[in-house]
């Protein structure tokens, strides 16, 4: 599905109105690799919409997150980082440089081990492996 078509159907489902500005923000985000920050999205969007403000980009990204159009990579990262990959996966996070790597979903096995209490409706779960990346370890040794 084309990114623009996808955006339209996601907005339809979420009851969010499609504006050219929102379309550009979404398409820009989805074209970026990894887990961009709102500031990185803003820098790219600004090339197409020179008059847009960082606050507007933030506001729309939060609207997208709240309405389920996009996902936040992690709520524990400290700053807003956005997920651009649709397939379920887990993350490795370096606690020193805050860099993030995608790792294959520990999925099925973990889910089997999850002991969700009665009455709790699990919607999604995320695994984050915190540690120190090789580069940061080398720096620490210096
Ligand atoms: Zn690091
Ligand atoms: Zn990811």
mmCIF file of C-alpha atoms and ligand atoms in Angstrom:
data_model
loop_
_atom_site.group_PDB
_atom_site.id
_atom_site.type_symbol
_atom_site.label_atom_id
_atom_site.label_comp_id
_atom_site.label_asym_id
_atom_site.label_seq_id
_atom_site.Cartn_x
_atom_site.Cartn_y
_atom_site.Cartn_z
ATOM 1 C CA UNK A 1 0.000 0.000 0.000
ATOM 2 C CA UNK A 2 1.249 3.477 -0.820
ATOM 3 C CA UNK A 3 2.193 5.531 2.239
ATOM 4 C CA UNK A 4 -0.362 8.218 1.363
ATOM 5 C CA UNK A 5 -3.183 5.675 0.938
ATOM 6 C CA UNK A 6 -2.186 4.034 4.200
ATOM 7 C CA UNK A 7 -2.268 7.368 5.999
ATOM 8 C CA UNK A 8 -5.768 8.074 4.706
ATOM 9 C CA UNK A 9 -7.120 4.752 5.915
ATOM 10 C CA UNK A 10 -5.399 5.053 9.303
ATOM 11 C CA UNK A 11 -6.900 8.530 9.756
ATOM 12 C CA UNK A 12 -10.312 7.216 8.743
ATOM 13 C CA UNK A 13 -10.134 4.492 11.351
ATOM 14 C CA UNK A 14 -8.893 6.881 14.022
ATOM 15 C CA UNK A 15 -11.362 9.652 13.187
ATOM 16 C CA UNK A 16 -8.539 12.100 12.521
ATOM 17 C CA UNK A 17 -8.961 14.520 9.635
ATOM 18 C CA UNK A 18 -6.369 14.420 6.891
ATOM 19 C CA UNK A 19 -4.614 17.702 6.185
ATOM 20 C CA UNK A 20 -1.743 18.259 3.738
ATOM 21 C CA UNK A 21 0.464 19.203 6.701
ATOM 22 C CA UNK A 22 -0.327 15.995 8.618
ATOM 23 C CA UNK A 23 0.230 13.988 5.453
ATOM 24 C CA UNK A 24 3.715 15.447 5.023
ATOM 25 C CA UNK A 25 4.600 14.835 8.691
ATOM 26 C CA UNK A 26 3.471 11.206 8.459
ATOM 27 C CA UNK A 27 5.160 10.499 5.132
ATOM 28 C CA UNK A 28 8.392 12.132 6.281
ATOM 29 C CA UNK A 29 8.417 10.099 9.485
ATOM 30 C CA UNK A 30 7.765 6.839 7.660
ATOM 31 C CA UNK A 31 10.602 7.531 5.222
ATOM 32 C CA UNK A 32 13.112 7.917 8.045
ATOM 33 C CA UNK A 33 15.168 4.937 9.202
ATOM 34 C CA UNK A 34 15.378 3.772 12.795
ATOM 35 C CA UNK A 35 13.657 5.556 15.652
ATOM 36 C CA UNK A 36 13.644 9.270 14.881
ATOM 37 C CA UNK A 37 13.076 11.921 17.512
ATOM 38 C CA UNK A 38 10.469 14.646 17.060
ATOM 39 C CA UNK A 39 13.322 17.115 16.425
ATOM 40 C CA UNK A 40 14.693 14.941 13.610
ATOM 41 C CA UNK A 41 11.238 14.707 12.015
ATOM 42 C CA UNK A 42 10.866 18.467 12.361
ATOM 43 C CA UNK A 43 14.200 19.095 10.618
ATOM 44 C CA UNK A 44 13.088 16.987 7.628
ATOM 45 C CA UNK A 45 9.536 18.343 7.488
ATOM 46 C CA UNK A 46 10.877 21.901 7.555
ATOM 47 C CA UNK A 47 12.526 21.296 4.179
ATOM 48 C CA UNK A 48 9.083 20.884 2.662
ATOM 49 C CA UNK A 49 7.175 23.237 4.948
ATOM 50 C CA UNK A 50 9.625 26.022 5.880
ATOM 51 C CA UNK A 51 7.079 27.863 8.033
ATOM 52 C CA UNK A 52 6.141 24.922 10.265
ATOM 53 C CA UNK A 53 7.077 25.136 13.955
ATOM 54 C CA UNK A 54 8.507 22.431 16.188
ATOM 55 C CA UNK A 55 5.430 22.796 18.422
ATOM 56 C CA UNK A 56 3.136 21.961 15.498
ATOM 57 C CA UNK A 57 5.186 18.886 14.635
ATOM 58 C CA UNK A 58 5.087 17.764 18.300
ATOM 59 C CA UNK A 59 1.336 18.364 18.521
ATOM 60 C CA UNK A 60 0.640 16.297 15.423
ATOM 61 C CA UNK A 61 3.002 13.488 16.429
ATOM 62 C CA UNK A 62 1.254 13.260 19.805
ATOM 63 C CA UNK A 63 -2.115 13.234 18.062
ATOM 64 C CA UNK A 64 -0.885 10.395 15.826
ATOM 65 C CA UNK A 65 0.333 8.435 18.865
ATOM 66 C CA UNK A 66 -2.860 8.981 20.859
ATOM 67 C CA UNK A 67 -5.033 7.905 17.958
ATOM 68 C CA UNK A 68 -2.930 4.836 17.200
ATOM 69 C CA UNK A 69 -1.689 6.023 13.797
ATOM 70 C CA UNK A 70 1.937 5.703 14.848
ATOM 71 C CA UNK A 71 3.691 4.142 17.817
ATOM 72 C CA UNK A 72 6.107 5.521 20.313
ATOM 73 C CA UNK A 73 9.208 3.366 20.410
ATOM 74 C CA UNK A 74 9.418 3.339 24.181
ATOM 75 C CA UNK A 75 7.860 5.169 27.048
ATOM 76 C CA UNK A 76 11.019 4.719 29.072
ATOM 77 C CA UNK A 77 13.568 6.243 26.749
ATOM 78 C CA UNK A 78 13.432 9.670 28.353
ATOM 79 C CA UNK A 79 12.733 11.531 25.124
ATOM 80 C CA UNK A 80 10.128 10.923 22.453
ATOM 81 C CA UNK A 81 11.345 8.375 19.911
ATOM 82 C CA UNK A 82 9.056 7.158 17.178
ATOM 83 C CA UNK A 83 8.692 3.686 15.763
ATOM 84 C CA UNK A 84 8.626 3.412 11.982
ATOM 85 C CA UNK A 85 8.734 -0.356 11.654
ATOM 86 C CA UNK A 86 5.384 -2.156 11.488
ATOM 87 C CA UNK A 87 6.531 -5.687 12.343
ATOM 88 C CA UNK A 88 6.644 -6.534 16.055
ATOM 89 C CA UNK A 89 10.171 -6.461 17.427
ATOM 90 C CA UNK A 90 12.126 -5.740 20.571
ATOM 91 C CA UNK A 91 14.809 -3.185 21.346
ATOM 92 C CA UNK A 92 18.318 -3.002 22.638
ATOM 93 C CA UNK A 93 18.997 0.348 24.268
ATOM 94 C CA UNK A 94 22.408 1.682 25.231
ATOM 95 C CA UNK A 95 22.011 3.458 28.575
ATOM 96 C CA UNK A 96 25.034 5.650 27.859
ATOM 97 C CA UNK A 97 24.445 7.038 24.351
ATOM 98 C CA UNK A 98 20.691 6.152 24.214
ATOM 99 C CA UNK A 99 21.170 4.527 20.813
ATOM 100 C CA UNK A 100 18.529 1.963 19.908
ATOM 101 C CA UNK A 101 18.785 -1.261 17.918
ATOM 102 C CA UNK A 102 15.937 -3.443 16.742
ATOM 103 C CA UNK A 103 16.178 -7.097 17.652
ATOM 104 C CA UNK A 104 13.995 -9.957 16.595
ATOM 105 C CA UNK A 105 10.811 -10.347 18.603
ATOM 106 C CA UNK A 106 11.328 -12.624 21.581
ATOM 107 C CA UNK A 107 7.568 -12.985 21.021
ATOM 108 C CA UNK A 108 5.856 -16.330 21.300
ATOM 109 C CA UNK A 109 8.148 -17.726 23.931
ATOM 110 C CA UNK A 110 7.841 -14.702 26.163
ATOM 111 C CA UNK A 111 4.083 -14.550 25.765
ATOM 112 C CA UNK A 112 3.801 -18.159 26.888
ATOM 113 C CA UNK A 113 5.708 -17.284 30.012
ATOM 114 C CA UNK A 114 3.590 -14.205 30.743
ATOM 115 C CA UNK A 115 1.270 -14.769 33.626
ATOM 116 C CA UNK A 116 -1.343 -12.082 33.101
ATOM 117 C CA UNK A 117 -3.733 -11.775 36.075
ATOM 118 C CA UNK A 118 -7.438 -12.468 35.430
ATOM 119 C CA UNK A 119 -9.314 -9.451 34.207
ATOM 120 C CA UNK A 120 -6.263 -7.678 32.826
ATOM 121 C CA UNK A 121 -6.650 -7.021 29.134
ATOM 122 C CA UNK A 122 -3.156 -7.113 27.643
ATOM 123 C CA UNK A 123 -2.969 -4.896 24.575
ATOM 124 C CA UNK A 124 0.689 -4.949 23.730
ATOM 125 C CA UNK A 125 3.939 -5.598 25.428
ATOM 126 C CA UNK A 126 7.408 -4.392 24.741
ATOM 127 C CA UNK A 127 10.779 -5.772 25.620
ATOM 128 C CA UNK A 128 13.699 -3.455 26.127
ATOM 129 C CA UNK A 129 17.140 -4.777 26.794
ATOM 130 C CA UNK A 130 19.185 -2.064 28.498
ATOM 131 C CA UNK A 131 22.950 -2.139 28.433
ATOM 132 C CA UNK A 132 26.057 -0.425 27.130
ATOM 133 C CA UNK A 133 26.997 -0.600 23.461
ATOM 134 C CA UNK A 134 30.456 -1.575 22.304
ATOM 135 C CA UNK A 135 31.460 1.980 21.377
ATOM 136 C CA UNK A 136 30.490 3.300 24.804
ATOM 137 C CA UNK A 137 32.321 0.437 26.539
ATOM 138 C CA UNK A 138 35.466 1.344 24.625
ATOM 139 C CA UNK A 139 35.071 4.983 25.679
ATOM 140 C CA UNK A 140 34.574 3.957 29.305
ATOM 141 C CA UNK A 141 37.850 2.042 29.238
ATOM 142 C CA UNK A 142 39.818 5.091 28.069
HETATM 143 ZN ZN1 LIG B 1 26.332 3.546 23.566
HETATM 144 ZN ZN1 LIG B 2 12.083 -0.488 16.687
#
